[in-house]
Coordinates of C-alpha atoms in Angstrom, one line a residue:
M1 CA 19.9 -0.9 18.5
Y2 CA 22.9 0.4 16.1
R3 CA 25.0 3.7 16.0
S4 CA 22.8 6.2 13.7
E5 CA 24.9 9.4 13.7
L6 CA 28.0 9.8 12.2
S7 CA 30.7 12.6 13.5
R8 CA 30.5 15.8 11.7
R9 CA 33.8 15.3 10.4
A10 CA 32.8 11.9 8.7
V11 CA 29.6 13.5 7.5
L12 CA 31.6 16.2 5.7
K13 CA 34.2 13.8 4.4
T14 CA 31.5 11.3 3.1
L15 CA 29.9 14.4 1.3
G16 CA 33.0 15.6 0.2
A17 CA 33.2 12.3 -2.3
G18 CA 29.9 13.1 -3.5
L19 CA 30.6 16.7 -4.3
F20 CA 33.5 15.6 -6.2
V21 CA 31.3 13.5 -8.3
T22 CA 28.8 16.3 -9.2
A23 CA 31.4 18.8 -9.5
T24 CA 33.0 16.6 -12.5
A25 CA 29.6 15.3 -14.0
G26 CA 30.0 17.9 -16.8
S27 CA 32.9 15.8 -18.5
L28 CA 30.8 12.5 -18.2
P29 CA 28.2 10.8 -20.6
S30 CA 24.9 11.6 -19.4
E31 CA 23.8 8.2 -19.0
T32 CA 26.7 7.5 -16.4
R33 CA 26.3 10.7 -14.2
A34 CA 23.9 9.4 -11.5
D35 CA 26.1 6.6 -10.3
F36 CA 29.7 7.2 -11.6
V37 CA 32.2 6.8 -9.1
R38 CA 36.1 6.3 -9.8
K39 CA 38.1 4.0 -7.6
D40 CA 39.9 7.1 -6.0
D41 CA 36.6 8.5 -5.1
K42 CA 35.3 5.9 -2.8
T43 CA 35.2 6.7 0.8
T44 CA 37.0 4.5 3.3
G45 CA 34.2 4.0 5.8
I46 CA 34.1 4.5 9.6
L47 CA 35.3 1.9 12.0
L48 CA 32.6 1.2 14.8
D49 CA 34.0 -0.9 17.7
G50 CA 30.7 -2.4 18.4
S51 CA 30.6 -0.8 21.9
Q52 CA 27.4 1.3 20.5
A53 CA 25.3 -1.9 20.3
T54 CA 22.6 -2.7 22.5
P55 CA 21.4 -6.2 21.9
C56 CA 18.8 -8.4 23.6
T57 CA 19.9 -10.7 26.2
R58 CA 18.7 -14.2 27.4
N59 CA 18.1 -14.2 31.1
S60 CA 18.6 -17.2 33.6
D61 CA 14.8 -18.1 32.9
G62 CA 15.4 -18.6 29.3
Q63 CA 13.7 -15.4 28.3
V64 CA 14.8 -13.1 25.6
V65 CA 14.8 -9.7 27.1
R66 CA 14.9 -6.4 25.0
P67 CA 16.9 -3.5 26.7
S68 CA 15.2 -0.3 27.5
V69 CA 16.9 2.5 25.1
V70 CA 16.2 6.0 24.1
L71 CA 15.4 5.7 20.4
P72 CA 16.8 8.3 17.7
E73 CA 14.2 10.5 16.1
I74 CA 14.4 10.4 12.3
S75 CA 11.5 12.8 11.5
E76 CA 8.8 15.1 13.0
T77 CA 5.8 16.1 10.7
D78 CA 2.2 16.8 10.7
V79 CA 0.7 13.7 9.1
L80 CA 2.5 10.1 9.2
V81 CA 1.2 7.7 6.6
V82 CA 2.4 4.3 7.3
G83 CA 2.0 1.9 4.4
A84 CA 2.3 3.0 0.6
G85 CA -0.3 1.0 -1.1
P86 CA -3.2 2.5 -3.0
A87 CA -4.8 3.5 0.0
G88 CA -1.7 5.1 1.5
C89 CA -0.4 6.7 -1.5
C90 CA -3.9 8.7 -1.9
A91 CA -3.9 9.6 1.7
A92 CA -0.3 11.0 1.5
I93 CA -1.0 13.0 -1.6
A94 CA -4.5 14.1 -0.4
A95 CA -3.1 15.5 2.9
A96 CA -0.1 17.1 1.4
R97 CA -2.3 18.9 -1.2
L98 CA -3.9 20.8 1.7
G99 CA -0.6 22.5 2.9
V100 CA 0.5 20.2 5.6
R101 CA 3.7 18.1 6.1
V102 CA 3.7 14.6 5.3
T103 CA 5.8 11.7 5.8
L104 CA 5.2 8.4 4.0
V105 CA 6.6 5.1 5.4
E106 CA 6.8 2.0 3.3
R107 CA 8.5 -1.5 4.3
Y108 CA 9.3 -2.2 0.4
G109 CA 11.5 -0.3 -2.0
H110 CA 8.7 1.0 -4.2
F111 CA 5.0 2.4 -3.8
G112 CA 1.8 0.7 -4.6
G113 CA 1.4 -2.2 -2.2
L114 CA -0.6 -5.3 -3.7
A115 CA -1.3 -3.1 -7.0
T116 CA 2.2 -3.1 -8.1
G117 CA 4.3 -5.3 -5.7
G118 CA 1.9 -8.1 -5.6
L119 CA 0.8 -7.9 -9.2
V120 CA -2.8 -7.2 -8.3
V121 CA -3.3 -5.1 -11.7
H122 CA -6.9 -5.4 -12.4
I123 CA -9.1 -2.5 -11.2
L124 CA -12.6 -3.8 -10.3
G125 CA -14.7 -2.0 -7.7
H126 CA -15.3 1.5 -9.2
W127 CA -18.6 1.2 -11.2
I128 CA -21.8 1.4 -9.6
K129 CA -25.4 1.4 -10.8
E130 CA -28.0 4.2 -10.2
N131 CA -31.5 4.3 -11.7
N132 CA -30.3 1.7 -14.2
E133 CA -27.6 3.8 -15.2
K134 CA -23.5 3.1 -14.7
I135 CA -21.6 5.6 -12.8
Q136 CA -18.2 5.6 -12.0
A137 CA -17.8 6.1 -8.0
T138 CA -14.2 6.4 -7.9
Q139 CA -13.1 10.0 -8.9
G140 CA -10.9 12.2 -7.2
I141 CA -7.1 11.1 -6.9
G142 CA -7.7 7.5 -7.9
E143 CA -9.4 8.8 -11.3
E144 CA -6.6 11.0 -11.6
M145 CA -4.0 8.2 -11.6
M146 CA -6.2 6.3 -14.1
K147 CA -6.0 9.3 -16.5
R148 CA -2.3 9.8 -16.1
L149 CA -1.8 6.2 -16.8
E150 CA -3.7 6.5 -20.0
S151 CA -1.3 9.1 -21.4
M152 CA 1.8 6.6 -20.3
P153 CA 3.0 4.1 -22.9
N154 CA 1.4 0.8 -21.8
G155 CA 0.2 2.3 -18.6
I156 CA -3.6 1.1 -18.5
V157 CA -5.8 -0.9 -21.0
N158 CA -9.5 -1.5 -21.1
R159 CA -10.2 2.1 -19.8
N160 CA -13.6 2.3 -21.3
F161 CA -16.9 3.1 -20.0
G162 CA -18.4 0.5 -17.6
R163 CA -15.3 -1.6 -17.8
N164 CA -12.6 -2.8 -15.4
P165 CA -9.2 -1.5 -16.6
T166 CA -6.0 -3.3 -15.8
L167 CA -2.8 -1.3 -15.3
D168 CA 0.8 -2.1 -15.8
A169 CA 2.7 -2.6 -12.3
E170 CA 6.1 -1.0 -13.4
V171 CA 4.4 2.1 -15.1
Y172 CA 2.2 2.6 -11.8
K173 CA 5.2 2.4 -9.6
Y174 CA 6.7 5.1 -11.6
L175 CA 3.6 7.3 -11.7
L176 CA 3.4 7.0 -7.9
V177 CA 7.0 8.3 -7.7
E178 CA 5.8 11.1 -9.8
M179 CA 2.9 12.3 -7.7
I180 CA 4.5 11.7 -4.4
T181 CA 7.7 13.7 -5.3
E182 CA 5.2 16.5 -6.8
A183 CA 3.6 16.7 -3.5
N184 CA 6.7 17.0 -1.7
I185 CA 6.2 14.2 0.7
E186 CA 9.0 13.2 2.8
C187 CA 9.5 9.2 2.4
F188 CA 11.2 6.3 4.2
L189 CA 11.3 3.2 2.2
H190 CA 12.8 0.0 3.2
S191 CA 11.4 0.7 6.9
W192 CA 8.8 -1.7 8.7
C193 CA 6.7 0.1 11.2
C194 CA 7.3 -2.0 14.5
D195 CA 5.7 0.1 17.1
A196 CA 3.4 2.6 18.0
I197 CA 4.0 5.7 20.1
L198 CA 1.7 7.1 22.8
S199 CA 1.9 10.4 24.4
D200 CA 2.0 10.0 28.2
E201 CA -1.2 11.8 28.6
R202 CA -4.6 10.1 27.8
D203 CA -7.4 12.2 25.9
S204 CA -9.2 14.6 28.5
E205 CA -12.6 13.6 27.2
T206 CA -12.7 9.9 26.0
G207 CA -9.9 8.7 28.5
N208 CA -8.5 6.9 25.5
P209 CA -4.5 6.8 24.7
V210 CA -3.5 9.3 22.2
V211 CA -1.1 8.1 19.3
C212 CA 1.8 10.6 18.6
G213 CA 3.9 8.5 16.2
A214 CA 5.4 5.4 15.1
V215 CA 8.7 3.5 15.5
I216 CA 10.2 2.0 12.3
Q217 CA 12.9 -0.6 11.8
T218 CA 15.7 0.2 9.5
K219 CA 19.3 -1.2 9.1
L220 CA 20.3 1.5 11.5
G221 CA 18.1 0.2 14.1
P222 CA 14.8 1.3 15.4
Q223 CA 13.9 4.9 14.8
A224 CA 11.2 7.2 16.0
I225 CA 8.9 9.6 13.8
L226 CA 6.7 12.0 15.5
A227 CA 3.4 13.1 14.2
K228 CA 0.2 15.2 15.0
Q229 CA -1.7 12.6 13.0
V230 CA -1.2 9.3 11.9
I231 CA -2.7 7.3 9.2
D232 CA -2.5 3.5 9.4
T233 CA -2.5 2.0 5.7
T234 CA -0.4 -1.0 6.3
G235 CA -3.4 -3.4 5.7
D236 CA -2.4 -5.2 9.1
G237 CA -2.5 -2.8 11.6
D238 CA 1.2 -2.2 12.0
V239 CA 0.5 0.9 14.0
F240 CA -3.1 0.5 15.3
V241 CA -2.3 -3.1 16.8
P242 CA 0.6 -1.8 19.2
A243 CA -1.5 1.2 20.0
G244 CA -3.8 -1.0 21.7
A245 CA -6.9 -0.5 19.3
S246 CA -9.6 -3.2 19.2
H247 CA -9.8 -4.8 16.3
T248 CA -10.6 -8.7 14.7
Q249 CA -8.1 -10.8 13.4
R250 CA -9.4 -12.7 10.2
M251 CA -8.5 -15.6 7.7
Y252 CA -8.6 -15.1 4.2
D253 CA -7.5 -16.3 0.8
I254 CA -3.5 -15.8 0.5
G255 CA -2.4 -16.2 -3.2
L256 CA 0.8 -15.0 -5.7
P257 CA 0.0 -13.7 -9.0
Y258 CA 2.6 -13.9 -11.8
R259 CA 3.0 -12.8 -15.3
L260 CA 3.5 -15.1 -18.6
G261 CA 5.3 -13.4 -21.5
N262 CA 5.3 -14.0 -25.3
L263 CA 1.7 -15.0 -25.5
D264 CA 1.6 -12.8 -28.8
R265 CA 4.1 -15.6 -30.2
V266 CA 1.9 -18.8 -29.5
E267 CA 1.2 -21.1 -32.6
P268 CA -1.9 -23.4 -31.3
E269 CA -2.8 -26.1 -33.4
E270 CA -6.1 -26.2 -35.1
G271 CA -8.8 -27.5 -32.9
A272 CA -6.2 -27.7 -29.8
K273 CA -7.7 -27.2 -26.3
R274 CA -6.6 -24.0 -24.9
P275 CA -4.6 -24.6 -21.9
R276 CA -5.5 -23.5 -18.3
Y277 CA -3.7 -20.9 -16.4
L278 CA -3.2 -18.5 -19.3
G279 CA -4.7 -15.5 -17.2
D280 CA -5.9 -12.3 -18.5
L281 CA -4.3 -9.4 -20.5
T282 CA -2.3 -6.6 -19.7
P283 CA -1.2 -3.1 -21.2
V284 CA 2.0 -5.0 -22.5
P285 CA 1.3 -6.8 -25.8
G286 CA 1.7 -10.5 -25.2
V287 CA 2.0 -10.5 -21.5
N288 CA -0.7 -11.9 -19.2
W289 CA -1.2 -11.7 -15.6
V290 CA -2.4 -14.7 -13.7
N291 CA -4.2 -14.5 -10.5
M292 CA -4.4 -17.1 -7.6
A293 CA -7.0 -17.4 -4.7
G294 CA -4.8 -19.7 -2.5
P295 CA -6.0 -21.1 1.0
S296 CA -7.9 -19.0 3.5
L297 CA -5.0 -18.7 6.4
D298 CA -3.6 -16.3 9.0
G299 CA -1.7 -13.5 6.9
V300 CA 0.0 -11.9 9.7
D301 CA 1.5 -15.3 10.9
V302 CA 5.2 -15.5 9.6
K303 CA 5.3 -19.5 9.4
T304 CA 2.3 -19.6 7.6
L305 CA 3.5 -16.7 5.1
S306 CA 6.9 -18.6 4.6
R307 CA 5.3 -22.0 3.9
L308 CA 2.8 -20.4 1.5
E309 CA 5.5 -18.7 -0.5
L310 CA 7.5 -22.0 -1.5
A311 CA 4.1 -23.8 -2.0
H312 CA 2.9 -21.2 -4.2
R313 CA 6.2 -21.1 -6.3
K314 CA 6.0 -24.9 -6.6
Q315 CA 2.7 -24.3 -8.0
I316 CA 3.2 -21.4 -10.3
W317 CA 6.2 -23.8 -12.0
K318 CA 3.5 -26.8 -12.3
Q319 CA 1.0 -24.3 -13.9
Y320 CA 3.5 -22.7 -16.3
N321 CA 5.0 -26.0 -17.5
E322 CA 1.4 -27.2 -17.9
V323 CA 0.8 -24.1 -20.7
R324 CA 4.5 -24.3 -22.1
N325 CA 3.9 -28.3 -22.7
T326 CA 0.6 -27.5 -24.7
P327 CA 1.6 -28.0 -28.4
G328 CA 2.0 -24.4 -29.8
Y329 CA 2.5 -22.6 -26.4
D330 CA 6.5 -23.6 -26.1
K331 CA 7.7 -20.1 -26.5
V332 CA 5.7 -18.9 -23.5
F333 CA 7.9 -18.1 -20.7
L334 CA 7.4 -17.3 -16.9
M335 CA 8.2 -13.5 -16.8
E336 CA 7.5 -12.6 -13.3
T337 CA 6.1 -13.7 -9.9
A338 CA 4.8 -11.3 -7.5
P339 CA 7.6 -10.1 -5.0
Q340 CA 4.9 -9.5 -2.4
I341 CA 2.6 -12.4 -1.4
G342 CA -1.1 -11.6 -2.0
V343 CA -2.5 -11.0 1.5
R344 CA -6.1 -10.0 1.1
I345 CA -7.5 -9.4 4.9
T346 CA -5.9 -9.9 8.3
R347 CA -6.8 -7.2 10.7
V348 CA -10.0 -5.1 10.7
I349 CA -10.5 -2.1 13.3
E350 CA -13.5 -2.2 15.7
G351 CA -14.5 1.2 14.7
V352 CA -16.9 4.1 15.7
E353 CA -19.1 3.0 12.8
T354 CA -18.9 -0.6 11.1
L355 CA -20.1 -1.2 7.4
T356 CA -22.6 -4.0 7.2
Y357 CA -23.8 -6.0 4.2
E358 CA -27.3 -5.2 4.8
R359 CA -26.7 -1.4 5.3
A360 CA -25.0 -1.7 1.9
I361 CA -27.2 -3.2 -0.1
N362 CA -30.4 -1.0 1.3
G363 CA -28.3 2.0 0.4
H364 CA -28.1 3.3 4.0
K365 CA -27.1 7.1 4.5
Y366 CA -24.6 8.2 7.0
D367 CA -24.3 11.8 8.1
D368 CA -20.6 11.4 8.1
C369 CA -20.3 9.8 4.6
V370 CA -16.5 10.6 2.9
G371 CA -16.7 8.4 0.1
I372 CA -18.8 5.9 -2.3
G373 CA -17.9 2.4 -2.7
G374 CA -18.2 0.8 -5.7
A375 CA -19.3 -2.9 -7.3
W376 CA -17.1 -5.4 -8.8
H377 CA -18.7 -5.2 -11.9
G378 CA -21.0 -2.1 -11.7
D379 CA -24.1 -4.0 -11.1
H380 CA -25.4 -2.8 -7.9
R381 CA -25.9 0.8 -6.1
G382 CA -23.1 2.3 -4.5
W383 CA -22.6 2.4 -0.7
Q384 CA -21.5 5.0 1.5
I385 CA -18.6 4.8 3.6
P386 CA -19.0 6.8 6.9
Y387 CA -15.9 8.4 8.7
G388 CA -16.6 6.3 11.6
S389 CA -15.8 3.2 9.7
L390 CA -12.0 4.8 9.6
L391 CA -11.8 5.6 13.3
P392 CA -10.6 3.0 16.2
R393 CA -13.5 3.2 18.9
N394 CA -10.5 3.1 21.8
V395 CA -7.4 4.8 20.5
E396 CA -7.3 8.6 19.6
N397 CA -5.4 10.5 16.7
I398 CA -5.1 7.2 14.4
I399 CA -7.1 7.0 11.4
T400 CA -7.0 4.0 9.1
A401 CA -7.8 3.1 5.4
G402 CA -8.0 0.5 2.8
R403 CA -8.5 -3.0 3.8
S404 CA -8.5 -2.5 7.7
I405 CA -11.5 -0.6 8.0
S406 CA -14.2 -1.3 10.3
G407 CA -16.6 -3.7 8.4
E408 CA -18.3 -7.3 8.9
P409 CA -16.8 -10.1 7.0
L410 CA -19.3 -10.0 4.1
M411 CA -18.0 -6.4 3.2
S412 CA -14.4 -7.7 3.1
D413 CA -14.5 -8.2 -0.8
A414 CA -16.0 -4.7 -1.6
I415 CA -13.8 -2.9 1.2
R416 CA -10.4 -4.3 0.1
V417 CA -10.3 -3.9 -3.9
I418 CA -8.1 -1.1 -5.3
P419 CA -10.6 1.5 -6.3
N420 CA -12.2 1.2 -2.6
C421 CA -8.9 1.8 -1.1
W422 CA -8.2 4.7 -3.1
V423 CA -11.6 6.4 -1.7
S424 CA -11.2 5.6 1.8
G425 CA -7.3 6.5 1.5
H426 CA -8.4 9.8 -0.1
A427 CA -10.9 10.4 2.9
A428 CA -8.4 9.6 5.6
G429 CA -5.8 12.0 4.1
V430 CA -8.2 15.0 3.8
A431 CA -9.4 14.3 7.4
A432 CA -6.0 14.1 8.8
A433 CA -5.1 17.3 7.2
V434 CA -8.1 19.0 8.7
A435 CA -7.3 17.7 11.9
V436 CA -3.8 19.2 12.1
Q437 CA -4.9 22.5 10.5
D438 CA -7.9 22.9 13.1
D439 CA -5.7 21.5 16.1
V440 CA -8.2 18.9 17.3
T441 CA -8.0 15.2 17.4
A442 CA -9.0 12.9 14.3
R443 CA -12.4 12.2 16.0
K444 CA -13.3 15.7 16.4
V445 CA -12.9 17.0 12.9
S446 CA -15.6 18.9 11.2
I447 CA -17.3 16.7 8.7
P448 CA -18.9 19.5 6.6
K449 CA -15.3 20.5 6.3
V450 CA -13.8 17.1 5.1
R451 CA -16.3 16.5 2.6
E452 CA -16.3 20.2 1.3
L453 CA -12.4 19.6 0.8
L454 CA -13.0 16.4 -0.7
L455 CA -15.2 17.6 -3.2
S456 CA -12.9 20.5 -4.1
Q457 CA -10.4 17.5 -4.8
N458 CA -12.8 16.1 -7.4
A459 CA -14.1 13.2 -4.9
Y460 CA -17.5 11.7 -5.4
L461 CA -19.8 11.7 -2.6
G462 CA -23.1 10.4 -4.3

């Protein structure tokens, strides 16, 4: 653990340098004001002698032991959302719009999860077929995002009735910043959840442990965030697993998408065979994205992930060179590989209710329906998402959304796609806000009230 607090004098001295820049900004060109610092404005820093550190030790038995320390509290909030992918962003925005204080934690330096950092830019799973008619099941905040992308340069393409559009990762990153700051959500980026915080008292009715926050790992060491309700949208159960929630751990395909540029400048020879690995179009002219399935392995094992990163980048380079060496395609270049590896499924809660394929295809109705899941290509009916599938069976005050909701393996491909993550995230955010406002645990929220508020935020419930 590291020193995380500076002396008052040091803080004021540091702020003084920043205030000087602000005060003199009027004389600077506008494009340099944000980060312009003169040499004589630099702070000298603070000398720490190392006595503040509390490192792990190795005992005489060869075991590594972490010392017991009191963690600094970095924030206290109503709703804590951990993981700012499609589900987490929708959850945070939905809760904040209902007037509760929301804190959002994300391990990367951007929002959007695999939709942005993983370059999973194809939006499929939001259309359904009812009475031989196509209906868009994903409404609410997810639809609002797509509409706003429509109004932005190169934000989204193929946004037509019945089609699966493709968004641009960078535009979507910016849009999420806009929507999250508009909602006045407190954010901690570059922060990895490393533990759950449990109350010292169990729930009086169920006897289950009660989650009251999470520990995040930062450059200043581990820090605590306390919350009345926690939503785990990490995809890997970074909160519900250390909290003791029953879950299954699954293996699934792990790939690494990438983008190619200059495809609008290719001049293929007449009759020449089209190369493989060209991918699909994006909103940016001449740029395609190429998906990768990858092998089915353990997506939370660091050795596996490290090996796959190396192997996938070699494979991408091989595929790119196959394209570039095709006559007429010599101007194509490798524009970007996803900075975030494409883990699709890892840990799934054992929920109060579990989604099954049989019930989905038979149109099973749930009394606690909080969303409608769509079909990849809109070729079958929608399936109801019960609130119970968002709740761990044996832990209180934590909700999950996105790919980790309770469902059998056959449901994984439906649950994990981006529009359905938007839907379950939206429901989780509204439910958490209701729990805070009514001062009840997540398990005891009023489902009619949650459904009413979801409808008021333009969600589709069938």
